[in-house]
Amino acid sequence: SGASTGQQRPNQDAHFSVETSDGLVVGVLDGHGGAHGAVASQAAARAMSDWFKESANVSKLRVDPQQALSDLFLTGHVAVLDAMGRSTGSVDRDGKWASGSSEVGSRVRTPLDPTTKQPAEGGTTATVVALVEGRHLLIAHVGDSDAVLGGDPLDGSNMVNAEKLTGDHTPCSVAEYVRVRDLGKSGASLEFVYDCPDADMLHVFDTPPGGGEPVVSAEAAEKADLRGVGYKSVRAERPALVVGPAPVQGAHAPRLAVTRSLGDPFLQTCGLTWKPEVTLLDLSEPVDSLDPLILIVGSDGLWDLWQHDEAIEEVIEAGYDLSTPEGVKTATEHLLDVTKSKGEELLGSSTDDTTCVVISIVREGAAAKAGASQGAGTTAAGKRAGSVSADDDDDDWA
């Protein structure tokens, strides 16, 4: 189950899972941009899932994971642009509008709004986690669909451990602000501002006189509070946007709540990027120190309502057998049911689409069926969807 939007519109979230010769791969995507959001997330999910079905691509993960995952996200980005162009029925055949780097332009035409003939708006976040050879996690992501790993410590302490495996690709991230500014002219036009409707732009960061590391503007944050901006998550994160220049004079200036995404063609020329942040994690230490060991990959509809350790604890304390596919599937449904209740209590009909994948990682022999058991679910407007699978290869853990 999942948190209902309370509105009759397409669910903009998507997820996929693929069992490869090396292990299990899961992905969570959260689309944005009106009607194009669902088109974007579904197109990327299909393309990225298909990419892992090619044995040569899976082999690349062992040799050069950074390049392999960059290729994967390029495939997803191109698929999004292609699907948006098919949806609008209009693409740039004259080469007037770019959609990012040169490797993108050589593979797909920029989708256009059929009325204005300017780049269409829309895209998706994407977080992909691959369990490779039973003992390594590869995490690649753009946007704010986070992956969190945690569990109960075996040392007898009563506090659940949890670690976010994904970086912050939001307008409140200093690292992303620096990345965009380091692009020079192409990134200079992208504004990082608090989400204050009908007000002058409140820039998130100040750069000290004479240069130096940018810092969060205390003055802008205070003004945002006075204007009732509030927080968008239980972690007291203020809503913020990147705002690009208008494509042509007098046109709407595109804006987005993330600094990396698949799609969003015009903003890709202003500092947004489809290129993922990639992390490699050896599971040897966590699998020896935490039991159960739980991985949750979710859209912001989940993580805006949960502290990371509390979500892990909710899955564990629900009391289901997390060493079996059935138990993990039921625990996933439980987490999403509680999330739905939280969202309705706090936000009413404004609750976001919510998608999550829960994976329980166990040593071989620790359960009747060894492997990584995973459950997934997503809903919008009261519709339910879910899946469950188990990976039964011969690794020490999977």
Coordinates of C-alpha atoms in Angstrom, one line a residue:
S1 CA 0.0 0.0 0.0
G2 CA 1.0 3.6 0.0
A3 CA 0.2 7.2 0.9
S4 CA -2.6 8.4 -1.3
T5 CA -2.4 11.8 -3.0
G6 CA -6.1 12.3 -2.5
Q7 CA -6.2 13.6 -6.1
Q8 CA -7.3 11.9 -9.2
R9 CA -4.0 12.1 -11.2
P10 CA -1.6 9.5 -12.4
N11 CA 0.9 8.1 -9.9
Q12 CA 4.2 9.8 -10.8
D13 CA 6.3 7.2 -8.9
A14 CA 7.8 4.0 -10.4
H15 CA 10.0 1.2 -9.2
F16 CA 11.7 -1.9 -10.7
S17 CA 13.6 -4.9 -9.5
V18 CA 15.8 -7.3 -11.6
E19 CA 17.7 -10.4 -10.6
T20 CA 21.0 -10.7 -12.4
S21 CA 23.7 -13.3 -12.5
D22 CA 25.5 -11.3 -9.7
G23 CA 22.6 -10.5 -7.4
L24 CA 19.6 -8.2 -7.1
V25 CA 19.0 -4.7 -8.5
V26 CA 16.2 -2.3 -7.4
G27 CA 15.3 1.2 -8.4
V28 CA 12.9 3.8 -7.2
L29 CA 11.9 6.8 -9.3
D30 CA 9.7 9.9 -8.5
G31 CA 8.5 11.9 -11.5
H32 CA 7.7 15.6 -11.7
G33 CA 6.3 18.0 -14.2
G34 CA 2.6 17.6 -14.4
A35 CA 1.5 15.0 -17.0
H36 CA 5.1 14.3 -17.9
G37 CA 6.0 13.1 -14.4
A38 CA 4.4 9.7 -14.9
V39 CA 5.7 9.4 -18.5
A40 CA 9.3 10.2 -17.3
S41 CA 9.4 7.8 -14.3
Q42 CA 7.9 4.9 -16.2
A43 CA 10.1 5.3 -19.2
A44 CA 13.2 5.5 -17.1
A45 CA 12.2 2.5 -15.0
R46 CA 11.7 0.4 -18.2
A47 CA 14.9 1.4 -19.8
M48 CA 17.0 1.0 -16.7
S49 CA 15.4 -2.4 -15.9
D50 CA 16.1 -3.6 -19.5
W51 CA 19.7 -2.4 -19.2
F52 CA 20.4 -4.8 -16.4
K53 CA 19.0 -7.7 -18.5
E54 CA 22.0 -7.5 -20.8
S55 CA 24.8 -9.7 -19.4
A56 CA 27.5 -7.4 -20.9
N57 CA 26.2 -4.5 -18.9
V58 CA 26.1 -6.5 -15.7
S59 CA 29.8 -7.5 -16.3
K60 CA 30.7 -3.8 -16.6
L61 CA 29.6 -3.3 -13.0
R62 CA 32.5 -5.4 -11.8
V63 CA 35.2 -3.8 -14.0
D64 CA 34.2 -0.1 -13.9
P65 CA 31.1 0.5 -11.8
Q66 CA 31.3 4.3 -12.1
Q67 CA 31.3 4.2 -15.9
A68 CA 28.7 1.4 -16.0
L69 CA 26.3 3.3 -13.8
S70 CA 26.9 6.5 -15.7
D71 CA 26.0 4.6 -18.9
L72 CA 22.9 3.3 -17.1
F73 CA 21.7 6.8 -16.1
L74 CA 22.4 8.1 -19.6
T75 CA 20.2 5.4 -20.9
G76 CA 17.5 6.4 -18.5
H77 CA 17.8 10.1 -19.4
V78 CA 17.6 9.5 -23.1
A79 CA 14.6 7.3 -22.6
V80 CA 12.8 10.0 -20.6
L81 CA 13.5 12.6 -23.3
D82 CA 12.3 10.2 -26.0
A83 CA 9.1 9.4 -24.1
M84 CA 8.4 13.1 -23.5
G85 CA 8.8 13.8 -27.2
R86 CA 6.4 11.0 -28.1
S87 CA 4.0 12.3 -25.5
T88 CA 4.0 15.9 -26.7
G89 CA 4.3 15.0 -30.4
S90 CA 6.9 17.7 -30.9
V91 CA 10.7 17.6 -30.9
D92 CA 13.5 20.0 -31.8
R93 CA 14.4 18.9 -35.4
D94 CA 16.5 22.1 -36.0
G95 CA 19.1 21.7 -33.2
K96 CA 18.0 24.9 -31.5
W97 CA 17.7 23.4 -28.0
A98 CA 20.2 21.2 -26.2
S99 CA 19.2 18.6 -23.5
G100 CA 22.5 18.5 -21.7
S101 CA 25.9 17.1 -22.7
S102 CA 27.0 16.1 -26.2
E103 CA 26.5 12.4 -25.7
V104 CA 22.8 13.2 -25.1
G105 CA 22.3 15.3 -28.2
S106 CA 23.8 12.6 -30.4
R107 CA 21.1 10.1 -29.2
V108 CA 17.8 12.0 -28.9
R109 CA 16.1 15.2 -29.9
T110 CA 14.9 17.6 -27.3
P111 CA 11.2 17.3 -26.6
L112 CA 9.2 20.5 -27.1
D113 CA 6.0 22.0 -25.7
P114 CA 3.7 21.7 -28.8
T115 CA 2.3 25.2 -28.2
T116 CA 5.3 27.3 -27.3
K117 CA 7.9 25.2 -29.1
Q118 CA 10.2 25.6 -26.1
P119 CA 11.7 22.7 -24.2
A120 CA 9.1 20.6 -22.4
E121 CA 9.2 20.5 -18.6
G122 CA 9.3 17.2 -16.7
G123 CA 11.6 14.5 -15.5
T124 CA 12.2 12.1 -12.7
T125 CA 14.5 11.3 -9.8
A126 CA 16.2 7.9 -9.9
T127 CA 17.9 5.8 -7.2
V128 CA 19.4 2.4 -8.1
V129 CA 20.9 0.0 -5.7
A130 CA 22.7 -3.1 -6.9
L131 CA 23.7 -6.0 -4.7
V132 CA 26.8 -7.3 -6.5
E133 CA 28.5 -10.7 -5.8
G134 CA 26.6 -11.0 -2.6
R135 CA 28.8 -8.7 -0.6
H136 CA 28.9 -5.2 -2.2
L137 CA 26.2 -2.5 -2.6
L138 CA 26.5 -0.1 -5.5
I139 CA 24.3 3.0 -5.0
A140 CA 23.7 5.5 -7.8
H141 CA 21.2 8.3 -7.7
V142 CA 20.0 11.6 -9.0
G143 CA 17.5 13.6 -6.9
D144 CA 15.9 13.0 -3.5
S145 CA 14.7 9.4 -3.5
D146 CA 17.0 8.1 -0.7
A147 CA 18.4 4.8 0.3
V148 CA 19.0 4.0 4.0
L149 CA 20.8 1.0 5.5
G150 CA 20.3 0.0 9.1
G151 CA 19.4 -2.6 11.7
D152 CA 19.6 -3.7 15.3
P153 CA 23.2 -3.8 16.7
L154 CA 24.4 -7.2 17.8
D155 CA 26.3 -5.6 20.7
G156 CA 23.2 -5.6 22.8
S157 CA 22.5 -1.8 22.6
N158 CA 18.9 -0.9 22.2
M159 CA 19.4 1.9 19.6
V160 CA 18.7 1.1 16.0
N161 CA 21.6 2.1 13.7
A162 CA 20.8 3.8 10.3
E163 CA 22.9 5.4 7.6
K164 CA 21.7 7.3 4.6
L165 CA 23.6 6.0 1.6
T166 CA 22.6 8.8 -0.8
G167 CA 23.8 12.3 -1.0
D168 CA 21.6 15.5 -1.0
H169 CA 20.7 16.6 -4.5
T170 CA 18.6 19.5 -3.3
P171 CA 18.9 23.4 -3.5
C172 CA 19.9 23.4 0.2
S173 CA 23.1 21.3 -0.5
V174 CA 26.3 23.3 -0.3
A175 CA 28.1 20.6 -2.4
E176 CA 25.5 20.9 -5.2
Y177 CA 25.7 24.7 -5.1
V178 CA 29.5 24.5 -5.5
R179 CA 29.2 21.9 -8.3
V180 CA 26.9 24.2 -10.3
R181 CA 28.9 27.3 -9.7
D182 CA 32.1 25.5 -10.7
L183 CA 30.6 25.0 -14.1
G184 CA 31.2 28.7 -14.8
K185 CA 29.0 30.5 -17.3
S186 CA 26.6 27.6 -17.9
G187 CA 25.8 27.3 -14.1
A188 CA 25.8 31.0 -13.2
S189 CA 22.2 31.5 -14.2
L190 CA 20.7 28.8 -11.9
E191 CA 19.3 30.4 -8.8
F192 CA 19.2 28.5 -5.4
V193 CA 16.2 30.0 -3.5
Y194 CA 13.7 29.2 -0.9
D195 CA 10.2 28.3 -2.1
C196 CA 8.4 31.6 -1.3
P197 CA 5.5 32.2 -3.7
D198 CA 4.8 35.8 -4.7
A199 CA 8.0 37.1 -3.1
D200 CA 11.4 38.3 -4.0
M201 CA 13.9 35.5 -4.4
L202 CA 15.5 34.5 -1.0
H203 CA 18.8 33.0 -2.0
V204 CA 19.8 30.0 0.1
F205 CA 23.5 30.7 0.1
D206 CA 25.9 33.6 0.8
T207 CA 29.4 33.7 -0.6
P208 CA 31.8 35.5 1.8
P209 CA 33.4 38.7 0.4
G210 CA 36.5 37.9 -1.5
G211 CA 35.4 34.3 -2.2
G212 CA 35.6 31.3 0.0
E213 CA 33.2 28.5 0.8
P214 CA 29.5 29.5 0.5
V215 CA 27.4 29.4 3.7
V216 CA 23.7 29.1 4.3
S217 CA 22.3 32.6 4.5
A218 CA 20.9 33.1 8.0
E219 CA 19.1 36.3 6.9
A220 CA 17.3 34.5 4.0
A221 CA 16.4 31.6 6.3
E222 CA 14.9 34.0 8.9
K223 CA 12.9 35.8 6.1
A224 CA 11.7 32.5 4.9
D225 CA 10.4 31.6 8.4
L226 CA 8.7 35.0 8.7
R227 CA 6.9 34.4 5.4
G228 CA 5.6 31.1 6.6
V229 CA 7.7 28.8 4.4
G230 CA 7.9 26.2 7.2
Y231 CA 9.5 22.8 6.7
K232 CA 8.9 20.1 4.2
S233 CA 10.1 17.1 6.2
V234 CA 10.3 15.8 9.8
R235 CA 14.1 16.6 9.6
A236 CA 13.3 20.4 9.6
E237 CA 14.3 20.8 5.9
R238 CA 13.0 24.0 4.3
P239 CA 11.5 23.7 0.8
A240 CA 13.8 25.2 -1.8
L241 CA 14.0 25.4 -5.6
V242 CA 16.5 25.9 -8.4
V243 CA 15.2 28.4 -10.8
G244 CA 16.6 28.7 -14.3
P245 CA 16.4 31.6 -16.7
A246 CA 13.4 31.9 -19.0
P247 CA 14.1 30.0 -22.3
V248 CA 13.0 33.1 -24.2
Q249 CA 12.2 36.6 -23.1
G250 CA 8.8 36.8 -21.4
A251 CA 8.5 33.0 -21.0
H252 CA 8.0 31.1 -17.7
A253 CA 11.2 30.4 -15.8
P254 CA 11.5 26.7 -15.1
R255 CA 12.0 25.6 -11.5
L256 CA 12.7 22.4 -9.7
A257 CA 13.1 21.0 -6.1
V258 CA 16.2 18.9 -7.0
T259 CA 19.6 19.6 -8.6
R260 CA 20.0 16.4 -10.5
S261 CA 17.4 14.5 -12.5
L262 CA 16.6 12.5 -15.6
G263 CA 14.8 14.7 -18.2
D264 CA 14.2 18.4 -17.6
P265 CA 16.0 19.3 -20.8
F266 CA 16.3 23.0 -20.5
L267 CA 17.5 23.0 -16.9
Q268 CA 20.2 20.4 -18.0
T269 CA 21.9 23.3 -19.9
C270 CA 21.9 25.5 -16.8
G271 CA 23.6 23.3 -14.2
L272 CA 21.2 20.4 -13.6
T273 CA 22.7 17.1 -14.5
W274 CA 21.6 13.5 -15.2
K275 CA 24.9 12.2 -14.1
P276 CA 24.6 10.1 -10.9
E277 CA 26.5 10.2 -7.6
V278 CA 27.9 6.7 -7.2
T279 CA 28.9 5.0 -3.9
L280 CA 30.3 1.5 -3.3
L281 CA 29.7 -0.1 0.1
D282 CA 31.3 -3.3 1.4
L283 CA 28.7 -5.2 3.4
S284 CA 31.2 -7.2 5.5
E285 CA 31.1 -4.8 8.5
P286 CA 27.3 -4.1 8.7
V287 CA 26.3 -7.7 8.1
D288 CA 28.6 -8.7 11.0
S289 CA 27.3 -6.0 13.4
L290 CA 23.6 -5.6 12.6
D291 CA 20.8 -8.2 12.7
P292 CA 18.5 -7.9 10.9
L293 CA 20.2 -5.7 8.2
I294 CA 17.6 -3.7 6.4
L295 CA 17.8 -1.5 3.3
I296 CA 15.0 0.8 2.4
V297 CA 14.9 2.7 -0.9
G298 CA 12.1 5.2 -1.0
S299 CA 10.7 8.3 -2.7
D300 CA 10.5 11.6 -0.8
G301 CA 6.8 10.8 -0.1
L302 CA 8.3 8.3 2.4
W303 CA 11.3 10.1 3.7
D304 CA 9.6 13.5 4.3
L305 CA 7.6 11.7 7.0
W306 CA 10.3 9.5 8.7
Q307 CA 13.5 10.0 10.5
H308 CA 15.9 7.4 8.9
D309 CA 16.4 5.3 12.0
E310 CA 12.7 5.4 12.9
A311 CA 11.7 3.9 9.5
I312 CA 14.2 1.0 10.0
E313 CA 12.9 0.5 13.5
E314 CA 9.3 0.5 12.3
V315 CA 10.1 -2.4 9.8
I316 CA 11.9 -4.4 12.5
E317 CA 9.4 -3.8 15.4
A318 CA 6.5 -4.8 13.2
G319 CA 7.4 -8.3 14.2
Y320 CA 7.4 -10.0 10.8
D321 CA 9.9 -12.7 9.8
L322 CA 12.4 -10.6 7.8
S323 CA 14.3 -13.7 6.7
T324 CA 11.5 -14.7 4.3
P325 CA 10.1 -13.0 1.2
E326 CA 6.6 -13.2 2.7
G327 CA 7.7 -11.5 5.9
V328 CA 9.5 -8.7 4.1
K329 CA 6.6 -8.1 1.8
T330 CA 4.2 -7.8 4.8
A331 CA 6.6 -5.5 6.6
T332 CA 6.8 -3.3 3.5
E333 CA 3.0 -3.0 3.4
H334 CA 3.0 -2.2 7.1
L335 CA 5.5 0.6 6.6
L336 CA 3.5 2.1 3.8
D337 CA 0.2 1.8 5.7
V338 CA 1.8 3.7 8.6
T339 CA 3.2 6.3 6.2
K340 CA -0.2 6.8 4.7
S341 CA -1.7 7.5 8.1
K342 CA 1.1 9.9 9.0
G343 CA 0.7 11.8 5.7
E344 CA -3.1 12.1 6.0
E345 CA -2.8 13.3 9.6
L346 CA -0.1 15.9 8.7
L347 CA -1.0 16.9 5.2
G348 CA -4.6 15.8 4.5
S349 CA -5.3 15.5 0.8
S350 CA -1.9 17.0 -0.1
T351 CA 0.0 13.8 0.7
D352 CA 2.6 12.8 -1.9
D353 CA 2.9 9.6 -3.9
T354 CA 4.9 7.1 -1.8
T355 CA 7.0 4.3 -3.1
C356 CA 9.5 2.1 -1.2
V357 CA 11.5 -1.1 -1.6
V358 CA 12.5 -2.9 1.6
I359 CA 15.3 -5.5 1.4
S360 CA 16.4 -7.8 4.2
I361 CA 20.0 -8.9 3.8
V362 CA 20.9 -12.2 5.6
R363 CA 23.8 -14.5 5.6
E364 CA 23.3 -17.8 3.7
G365 CA 22.0 -20.4 6.0
A366 CA 20.5 -17.9 8.4
A367 CA 17.1 -18.5 7.0
A368 CA 15.2 -21.5 5.5
K369 CA 15.7 -19.7 2.1
A370 CA 18.9 -17.8 1.9
G371 CA 19.1 -14.5 0.1
A372 CA 18.0 -11.0 -0.1
S373 CA 14.2 -10.8 0.3
Q374 CA 12.5 -7.7 -1.0
G375 CA 9.1 -6.2 -1.0
A376 CA 8.0 -3.1 -2.8
G377 CA 4.8 -1.0 -3.0
T378 CA 3.5 2.2 -4.3
T379 CA 0.1 3.9 -4.5
A380 CA -1.7 7.0 -5.7
A381 CA -5.4 7.9 -5.6
G382 CA -6.1 4.7 -3.6
K383 CA -4.6 2.3 -6.1
R384 CA -2.4 -0.5 -4.7
A385 CA 0.6 -2.2 -6.4
G386 CA 3.4 -4.4 -5.0
S387 CA 5.9 -7.1 -5.8
V388 CA 8.1 -9.5 -4.0
S389 CA 11.0 -11.7 -5.0
A390 CA 13.9 -13.6 -3.5
D391 CA 17.5 -14.0 -4.8
D392 CA 18.8 -17.6 -4.2
D393 CA 22.3 -17.5 -5.5
D394 CA 25.4 -19.1 -3.8
D395 CA 27.1 -16.1 -2.3
D396 CA 27.9 -15.9 1.4
W397 CA 25.1 -13.4 1.6
A398 CA 22.8 -12.0 -1.0

